[in-house]
């Protein structure tokens, strides 16, 4: 790709359409999730090579626990297996993994695999991969509010300490705002994904299901991003994309 491209600093990806991808091929839904792991690996390597600094991936929402128990179990095992065996590219590409979401009620084995991958990659910083697992924006705001109230109650902070920077620092992860949110499968929703962080993000909704979201499809998304005129509430053409 052209070297003068503006690469979004922080990209959010809502990996949607795995179930439909499988069903349209006469397979069970879980095959879509399994195929998605391969897609995700290629995408992460591609983002690292391209110079993306932060990528947030919506892997499992707080609401996804309402799904059929067999699909939830399959996904939990897939996370364990992926973090233990599939994410070997992290070391080579110097990718650091962090997680956003509630630990409760994730199974102990999933938590162990998460903790292990965080520990193993904590020294890296070329690309930060924020995996949103048992994540919900509403839950994040509730949890952040409780944390801040406790600090206030314990006398650690005063009301004047609470500003936008402070709120960002006390979210699940202290990450820069999202520049670009991509949701595959053609659905036009945010579905409780990083609402606070996405306040000035650009959005892109390709028609492909996530398992088909190849590096080539990602490049198309980046091309579209070049044409966006980000104003952040200012005057047209005054503020350039970061
Ligand atoms: C949404 O598609 C996808 C999910 C709920 C699971 C996402 C999981 C992966 C991409 C697996 C790999 C992830 C990691 C971090 C190892 P859907 O099932 O809602 O699809 P549908 O809308 O077609 O039903």
mmCIF file of C-alpha atoms and ligand atoms in Angstrom:
data_model
loop_
_atom_site.group_PDB
_atom_site.id
_atom_site.type_symbol
_atom_site.label_atom_id
_atom_site.label_comp_id
_atom_site.label_asym_id
_atom_site.label_seq_id
_atom_site.Cartn_x
_atom_site.Cartn_y
_atom_site.Cartn_z
ATOM 1 C CA UNK A 1 0.000 0.000 0.000
ATOM 2 C CA UNK A 2 0.971 3.654 -0.541
ATOM 3 C CA UNK A 3 3.317 4.959 2.183
ATOM 4 C CA UNK A 4 1.481 8.268 2.517
ATOM 5 C CA UNK A 5 -1.647 6.608 3.833
ATOM 6 C CA UNK A 6 -3.042 7.906 7.094
ATOM 7 C CA UNK A 7 -3.182 4.854 9.336
ATOM 8 C CA UNK A 8 -5.791 5.107 12.117
ATOM 9 C CA UNK A 9 -4.007 5.015 15.463
ATOM 10 C CA UNK A 10 -6.731 2.973 17.190
ATOM 11 C CA UNK A 11 -9.043 0.666 15.249
ATOM 12 C CA UNK A 12 -12.015 -1.178 16.740
ATOM 13 C CA UNK A 13 -13.319 -4.292 15.019
ATOM 14 C CA UNK A 14 -16.741 -5.795 15.694
ATOM 15 C CA UNK A 15 -16.197 -9.300 14.333
ATOM 16 C CA UNK A 16 -19.758 -10.042 13.237
ATOM 17 C CA UNK A 17 -21.323 -12.634 10.941
ATOM 18 C CA UNK A 18 -19.506 -15.841 11.910
ATOM 19 C CA UNK A 19 -22.763 -17.750 12.423
ATOM 20 C CA UNK A 20 -24.282 -16.645 9.123
ATOM 21 C CA UNK A 21 -21.035 -17.353 7.277
ATOM 22 C CA UNK A 22 -21.204 -20.983 8.467
ATOM 23 C CA UNK A 23 -24.958 -21.442 8.015
ATOM 24 C CA UNK A 24 -24.835 -20.166 4.421
ATOM 25 C CA UNK A 25 -22.285 -22.907 3.736
ATOM 26 C CA UNK A 26 -24.427 -25.620 5.343
ATOM 27 C CA UNK A 27 -22.179 -25.802 8.411
ATOM 28 C CA UNK A 28 -22.962 -25.421 12.095
ATOM 29 C CA UNK A 29 -22.524 -21.894 13.495
ATOM 30 C CA UNK A 30 -19.457 -22.766 15.534
ATOM 31 C CA UNK A 31 -17.505 -23.530 12.363
ATOM 32 C CA UNK A 32 -17.777 -19.830 11.606
ATOM 33 C CA UNK A 33 -16.090 -18.983 14.904
ATOM 34 C CA UNK A 34 -13.356 -21.527 14.268
ATOM 35 C CA UNK A 35 -12.680 -20.112 10.800
ATOM 36 C CA UNK A 36 -12.696 -16.604 12.278
ATOM 37 C CA UNK A 37 -9.597 -17.401 14.356
ATOM 38 C CA UNK A 38 -7.570 -17.895 11.152
ATOM 39 C CA UNK A 39 -8.952 -14.645 9.741
ATOM 40 C CA UNK A 40 -8.099 -12.820 12.950
ATOM 41 C CA UNK A 41 -4.522 -14.064 12.995
ATOM 42 C CA UNK A 42 -3.873 -12.835 9.448
ATOM 43 C CA UNK A 43 -5.528 -9.526 10.246
ATOM 44 C CA UNK A 44 -3.426 -8.927 13.362
ATOM 45 C CA UNK A 45 -0.184 -9.642 11.491
ATOM 46 C CA UNK A 46 -1.348 -7.298 8.729
ATOM 47 C CA UNK A 47 -2.223 -4.522 11.174
ATOM 48 C CA UNK A 48 1.138 -4.884 12.922
ATOM 49 C CA UNK A 49 2.974 -4.725 9.570
ATOM 50 C CA UNK A 50 0.984 -1.672 8.555
ATOM 51 C CA UNK A 51 1.827 0.238 11.735
ATOM 52 C CA UNK A 52 -1.537 0.240 13.512
ATOM 53 C CA UNK A 53 -0.731 1.022 17.152
ATOM 54 C CA UNK A 54 -3.927 -0.078 18.932
ATOM 55 C CA UNK A 55 -6.630 -2.538 17.883
ATOM 56 C CA UNK A 56 -9.677 -3.367 19.982
ATOM 57 C CA UNK A 57 -11.480 -6.571 19.083
ATOM 58 C CA UNK A 58 -15.027 -7.384 20.178
ATOM 59 C CA UNK A 59 -14.709 -11.103 20.919
ATOM 60 C CA UNK A 60 -17.564 -11.734 23.369
ATOM 61 C CA UNK A 61 -20.104 -9.303 24.797
ATOM 62 C CA UNK A 62 -21.700 -9.407 28.248
ATOM 63 C CA UNK A 63 -24.935 -10.159 26.339
ATOM 64 C CA UNK A 64 -23.408 -13.143 24.471
ATOM 65 C CA UNK A 65 -23.879 -15.249 27.618
ATOM 66 C CA UNK A 66 -27.580 -15.403 26.604
ATOM 67 C CA UNK A 67 -26.637 -17.671 23.669
ATOM 68 C CA UNK A 68 -27.122 -21.430 23.619
ATOM 69 C CA UNK A 69 -24.871 -22.980 26.284
ATOM 70 C CA UNK A 70 -23.197 -25.219 23.676
ATOM 71 C CA UNK A 71 -22.128 -22.190 21.598
ATOM 72 C CA UNK A 72 -20.903 -20.351 24.718
ATOM 73 C CA UNK A 73 -18.887 -23.429 25.800
ATOM 74 C CA UNK A 74 -17.461 -23.777 22.303
ATOM 75 C CA UNK A 75 -16.364 -20.137 22.291
ATOM 76 C CA UNK A 76 -14.781 -20.388 25.751
ATOM 77 C CA UNK A 77 -12.749 -23.429 24.650
ATOM 78 C CA UNK A 78 -11.837 -21.671 21.412
ATOM 79 C CA UNK A 79 -10.488 -18.698 23.376
ATOM 80 C CA UNK A 80 -8.362 -20.986 25.566
ATOM 81 C CA UNK A 81 -7.023 -22.914 22.581
ATOM 82 C CA UNK A 82 -6.364 -19.750 20.557
ATOM 83 C CA UNK A 83 -4.508 -17.925 23.339
ATOM 84 C CA UNK A 84 -2.407 -21.026 24.086
ATOM 85 C CA UNK A 85 -1.654 -22.306 20.575
ATOM 86 C CA UNK A 86 -2.721 -19.939 17.815
ATOM 87 C CA UNK A 87 -1.321 -16.598 18.927
ATOM 88 C CA UNK A 88 2.328 -17.497 18.388
ATOM 89 C CA UNK A 89 2.750 -14.546 15.977
ATOM 90 C CA UNK A 90 2.570 -12.124 18.939
ATOM 91 C CA UNK A 91 6.212 -12.566 19.878
ATOM 92 C CA UNK A 92 7.555 -12.078 16.358
ATOM 93 C CA UNK A 93 5.423 -8.991 15.751
ATOM 94 C CA UNK A 94 5.939 -7.599 19.278
ATOM 95 C CA UNK A 95 2.237 -7.444 20.012
ATOM 96 C CA UNK A 96 1.047 -6.796 23.545
ATOM 97 C CA UNK A 97 -2.294 -8.288 24.579
ATOM 98 C CA UNK A 98 -4.588 -6.656 27.123
ATOM 99 C CA UNK A 99 -8.208 -7.471 27.955
ATOM 100 C CA UNK A 100 -11.277 -5.362 28.573
ATOM 101 C CA UNK A 101 -14.329 -6.794 30.300
ATOM 102 C CA UNK A 102 -15.601 -8.361 33.510
ATOM 103 C CA UNK A 103 -13.791 -11.422 34.812
ATOM 104 C CA UNK A 104 -16.994 -12.742 36.419
ATOM 105 C CA UNK A 105 -18.460 -15.219 35.320
ATOM 106 C CA UNK A 106 -15.704 -16.312 32.918
ATOM 107 C CA UNK A 107 -14.520 -19.894 33.584
ATOM 108 C CA UNK A 108 -11.252 -20.239 35.536
ATOM 109 C CA UNK A 109 -9.470 -21.896 32.594
ATOM 110 C CA UNK A 110 -10.277 -18.948 30.313
ATOM 111 C CA UNK A 111 -9.002 -16.505 32.952
ATOM 112 C CA UNK A 112 -5.784 -18.501 33.302
ATOM 113 C CA UNK A 113 -5.188 -18.445 29.517
ATOM 114 C CA UNK A 114 -5.920 -14.699 29.460
ATOM 115 C CA UNK A 115 -3.541 -13.978 32.351
ATOM 116 C CA UNK A 116 -0.842 -16.065 30.716
ATOM 117 C CA UNK A 117 -0.988 -14.266 27.374
ATOM 118 C CA UNK A 118 -0.996 -10.856 29.116
ATOM 119 C CA UNK A 119 2.064 -11.846 31.147
ATOM 120 C CA UNK A 120 3.917 -13.284 28.153
ATOM 121 C CA UNK A 121 3.429 -10.171 26.011
ATOM 122 C CA UNK A 122 3.670 -7.399 28.606
ATOM 123 C CA UNK A 123 7.055 -6.146 27.374
ATOM 124 C CA UNK A 124 5.870 -5.587 23.787
ATOM 125 C CA UNK A 125 4.408 -2.373 22.441
ATOM 126 C CA UNK A 126 4.514 -2.303 18.608
ATOM 127 C CA UNK A 127 0.777 -3.097 18.498
ATOM 128 C CA UNK A 128 -1.529 -3.252 21.528
ATOM 129 C CA UNK A 129 -4.319 -5.761 21.024
ATOM 130 C CA UNK A 130 -7.198 -5.015 23.362
ATOM 131 C CA UNK A 131 -9.437 -8.084 23.388
ATOM 132 C CA UNK A 132 -12.931 -7.244 24.624
ATOM 133 C CA UNK A 133 -14.098 -10.440 26.292
ATOM 134 C CA UNK A 134 -17.239 -10.477 28.428
ATOM 135 C CA UNK A 135 -17.248 -6.802 27.566
ATOM 136 C CA UNK A 136 -20.070 -4.257 27.496
ATOM 137 C CA UNK A 137 -19.814 -0.505 27.345
ATOM 138 C CA UNK A 138 -22.587 -0.097 29.912
ATOM 139 C CA UNK A 139 -20.831 -2.497 32.289
ATOM 140 C CA UNK A 140 -17.545 -0.626 31.749
ATOM 141 C CA UNK A 141 -19.133 2.712 32.686
ATOM 142 C CA UNK A 142 -20.771 1.151 35.765
ATOM 143 C CA UNK A 143 -17.464 -0.445 36.841
ATOM 144 C CA UNK A 144 -15.500 2.766 36.218
ATOM 145 C CA UNK A 145 -18.037 4.774 38.237
ATOM 146 C CA UNK A 146 -17.802 2.367 41.185
ATOM 147 C CA UNK A 147 -13.985 2.523 41.082
ATOM 148 C CA UNK A 148 -13.967 6.325 41.027
ATOM 149 C CA UNK A 149 -16.566 6.546 43.828
ATOM 150 C CA UNK A 150 -14.419 4.249 45.972
ATOM 151 C CA UNK A 151 -11.364 6.439 45.384
ATOM 152 C CA UNK A 152 -13.402 9.479 46.384
ATOM 153 C CA UNK A 153 -14.799 7.719 49.453
ATOM 154 C CA UNK A 154 -11.284 6.690 50.525
ATOM 155 C CA UNK A 155 -10.096 10.295 50.169
ATOM 156 C CA UNK A 156 -7.672 9.442 47.348
ATOM 157 C CA UNK A 157 -9.181 12.019 44.976
ATOM 158 C CA UNK A 158 -11.264 15.176 45.140
ATOM 159 C CA UNK A 159 -14.097 16.117 42.763
ATOM 160 C CA UNK A 160 -11.747 18.465 40.893
ATOM 161 C CA UNK A 161 -9.573 15.492 39.887
ATOM 162 C CA UNK A 162 -12.416 14.068 37.787
ATOM 163 C CA UNK A 163 -12.028 15.207 34.194
ATOM 164 C CA UNK A 164 -12.081 13.502 30.772
ATOM 165 C CA UNK A 165 -8.463 12.331 31.010
ATOM 166 C CA UNK A 166 -9.136 10.836 34.433
ATOM 167 C CA UNK A 167 -12.218 8.987 33.161
ATOM 168 C CA UNK A 168 -10.218 7.503 30.266
ATOM 169 C CA UNK A 169 -7.488 6.340 32.654
ATOM 170 C CA UNK A 170 -10.031 4.558 34.814
ATOM 171 C CA UNK A 171 -11.756 2.587 32.069
ATOM 172 C CA UNK A 172 -10.846 -1.121 31.806
ATOM 173 C CA UNK A 173 -7.763 -0.072 29.815
ATOM 174 C CA UNK A 174 -6.153 3.342 29.433
ATOM 175 C CA UNK A 175 -6.254 3.540 25.628
ATOM 176 C CA UNK A 176 -6.415 6.479 23.209
ATOM 177 C CA UNK A 177 -9.795 7.213 21.609
ATOM 178 C CA UNK A 178 -10.946 5.045 18.711
ATOM 179 C CA UNK A 179 -10.291 6.561 15.276
ATOM 180 C CA UNK A 180 -12.049 3.935 13.185
ATOM 181 C CA UNK A 181 -14.691 1.325 14.004
ATOM 182 C CA UNK A 182 -15.235 -1.490 11.514
ATOM 183 C CA UNK A 183 -18.227 -3.812 11.858
ATOM 184 C CA UNK A 184 -18.386 -6.682 9.402
ATOM 185 C CA UNK A 185 -21.555 -8.380 8.087
ATOM 186 C CA UNK A 186 -23.443 -5.236 7.067
ATOM 187 C CA UNK A 187 -25.148 -4.650 10.429
ATOM 188 C CA UNK A 188 -25.270 -0.943 11.304
ATOM 189 C CA UNK A 189 -25.019 -1.040 15.080
ATOM 190 C CA UNK A 190 -22.485 -0.435 17.851
ATOM 191 C CA UNK A 191 -24.000 -3.147 20.094
ATOM 192 C CA UNK A 192 -22.572 -1.858 23.374
ATOM 193 C CA UNK A 193 -18.985 -1.666 22.016
ATOM 194 C CA UNK A 194 -16.690 1.063 23.437
ATOM 195 C CA UNK A 195 -19.290 3.827 23.250
ATOM 196 C CA UNK A 196 -17.234 6.314 25.261
ATOM 197 C CA UNK A 197 -14.056 5.666 23.278
ATOM 198 C CA UNK A 198 -15.879 5.805 19.909
ATOM 199 C CA UNK A 199 -17.335 9.287 20.385
ATOM 200 C CA UNK A 200 -15.381 10.789 17.446
ATOM 201 C CA UNK A 201 -14.584 7.605 15.530
ATOM 202 C CA UNK A 202 -15.319 7.131 11.855
ATOM 203 C CA UNK A 203 -17.430 4.066 11.004
ATOM 204 C CA UNK A 204 -17.177 1.481 8.240
ATOM 205 C CA UNK A 205 -19.650 -1.348 7.626
ATOM 206 C CA UNK A 206 -18.464 -3.770 4.937
ATOM 207 C CA UNK A 207 -20.945 -6.346 3.659
ATOM 208 C CA UNK A 208 -18.601 -9.317 4.164
ATOM 209 C CA UNK A 209 -18.947 -11.672 7.128
ATOM 210 C CA UNK A 210 -15.971 -11.667 9.486
ATOM 211 C CA UNK A 211 -14.438 -14.991 8.316
ATOM 212 C CA UNK A 212 -14.101 -13.356 4.859
ATOM 213 C CA UNK A 213 -12.594 -10.132 6.205
ATOM 214 C CA UNK A 214 -9.164 -10.693 4.665
ATOM 215 C CA UNK A 215 -6.200 -8.288 4.725
ATOM 216 C CA UNK A 216 -7.384 -7.155 1.243
ATOM 217 C CA UNK A 217 -10.792 -6.242 2.701
ATOM 218 C CA UNK A 218 -9.003 -4.436 5.517
ATOM 219 C CA UNK A 219 -6.988 -2.435 2.957
ATOM 220 C CA UNK A 220 -10.268 -1.340 1.352
ATOM 221 C CA UNK A 221 -11.382 -0.065 4.756
ATOM 222 C CA UNK A 222 -8.156 1.921 5.089
ATOM 223 C CA UNK A 223 -8.676 3.428 1.640
ATOM 224 C CA UNK A 224 -12.156 4.563 2.658
ATOM 225 C CA UNK A 225 -10.681 6.118 5.819
ATOM 226 C CA UNK A 226 -8.448 8.342 3.645
ATOM 227 C CA UNK A 227 -11.523 10.109 2.272
ATOM 228 C CA UNK A 228 -13.022 10.941 5.640
ATOM 229 C CA UNK A 229 -12.780 14.555 6.722
ATOM 230 C CA UNK A 230 -12.495 14.470 10.495
ATOM 231 C CA UNK A 231 -13.474 17.702 12.129
ATOM 232 C CA UNK A 232 -13.885 16.797 15.806
ATOM 233 C CA UNK A 233 -16.526 19.489 16.089
ATOM 234 C CA UNK A 234 -14.274 22.065 14.381
ATOM 235 C CA UNK A 235 -14.482 23.648 10.946
ATOM 236 C CA UNK A 236 -14.240 21.636 7.709
ATOM 237 C CA UNK A 237 -10.648 20.874 6.564
ATOM 238 C CA UNK A 238 -9.222 22.541 9.644
ATOM 239 C CA UNK A 239 -8.342 19.355 11.515
ATOM 240 C CA UNK A 240 -6.505 16.518 9.788
ATOM 241 C CA UNK A 241 -6.903 12.855 10.755
ATOM 242 C CA UNK A 242 -4.322 11.708 13.259
HETATM 243 C C1 LIG B 1 -20.192 -12.583 16.238
HETATM 244 O O1 LIG B 1 -20.712 -13.325 15.145
HETATM 245 C C2 LIG B 1 -19.009 -13.235 16.752
HETATM 246 C C3 LIG B 1 -18.817 -13.655 18.032
HETATM 247 C C4 LIG B 1 -19.820 -13.524 19.095
HETATM 248 C C5 LIG B 1 -17.569 -14.346 18.428
HETATM 249 C C6 LIG B 1 -16.302 -13.713 17.924
HETATM 250 C C7 LIG B 1 -15.224 -14.698 18.082
HETATM 251 C C8 LIG B 1 -14.198 -14.871 17.272
HETATM 252 C C9 LIG B 1 -13.933 -14.016 16.107
HETATM 253 C C10 LIG B 1 -13.295 -15.994 17.568
HETATM 254 C C11 LIG B 1 -11.868 -15.629 17.769
HETATM 255 C C12 LIG B 1 -11.599 -14.645 18.800
HETATM 256 C C13 LIG B 1 -10.488 -14.617 19.552
HETATM 257 C C14 LIG B 1 -10.225 -13.416 20.362
HETATM 258 C C15 LIG B 1 -9.542 -15.737 19.654
HETATM 259 P P1 LIG B 1 -22.130 -13.999 15.295
HETATM 260 O O2 LIG B 1 -21.966 -15.346 15.890
HETATM 261 O O3 LIG B 1 -23.037 -13.098 16.078
HETATM 262 O O4 LIG B 1 -22.613 -14.107 13.828
HETATM 263 P P2 LIG B 1 -24.119 -13.977 13.302
HETATM 264 O O5 LIG B 1 -24.519 -12.538 13.512
HETATM 265 O O6 LIG B 1 -24.013 -14.347 11.877
HETATM 266 O O7 LIG B 1 -24.961 -14.920 14.111
#
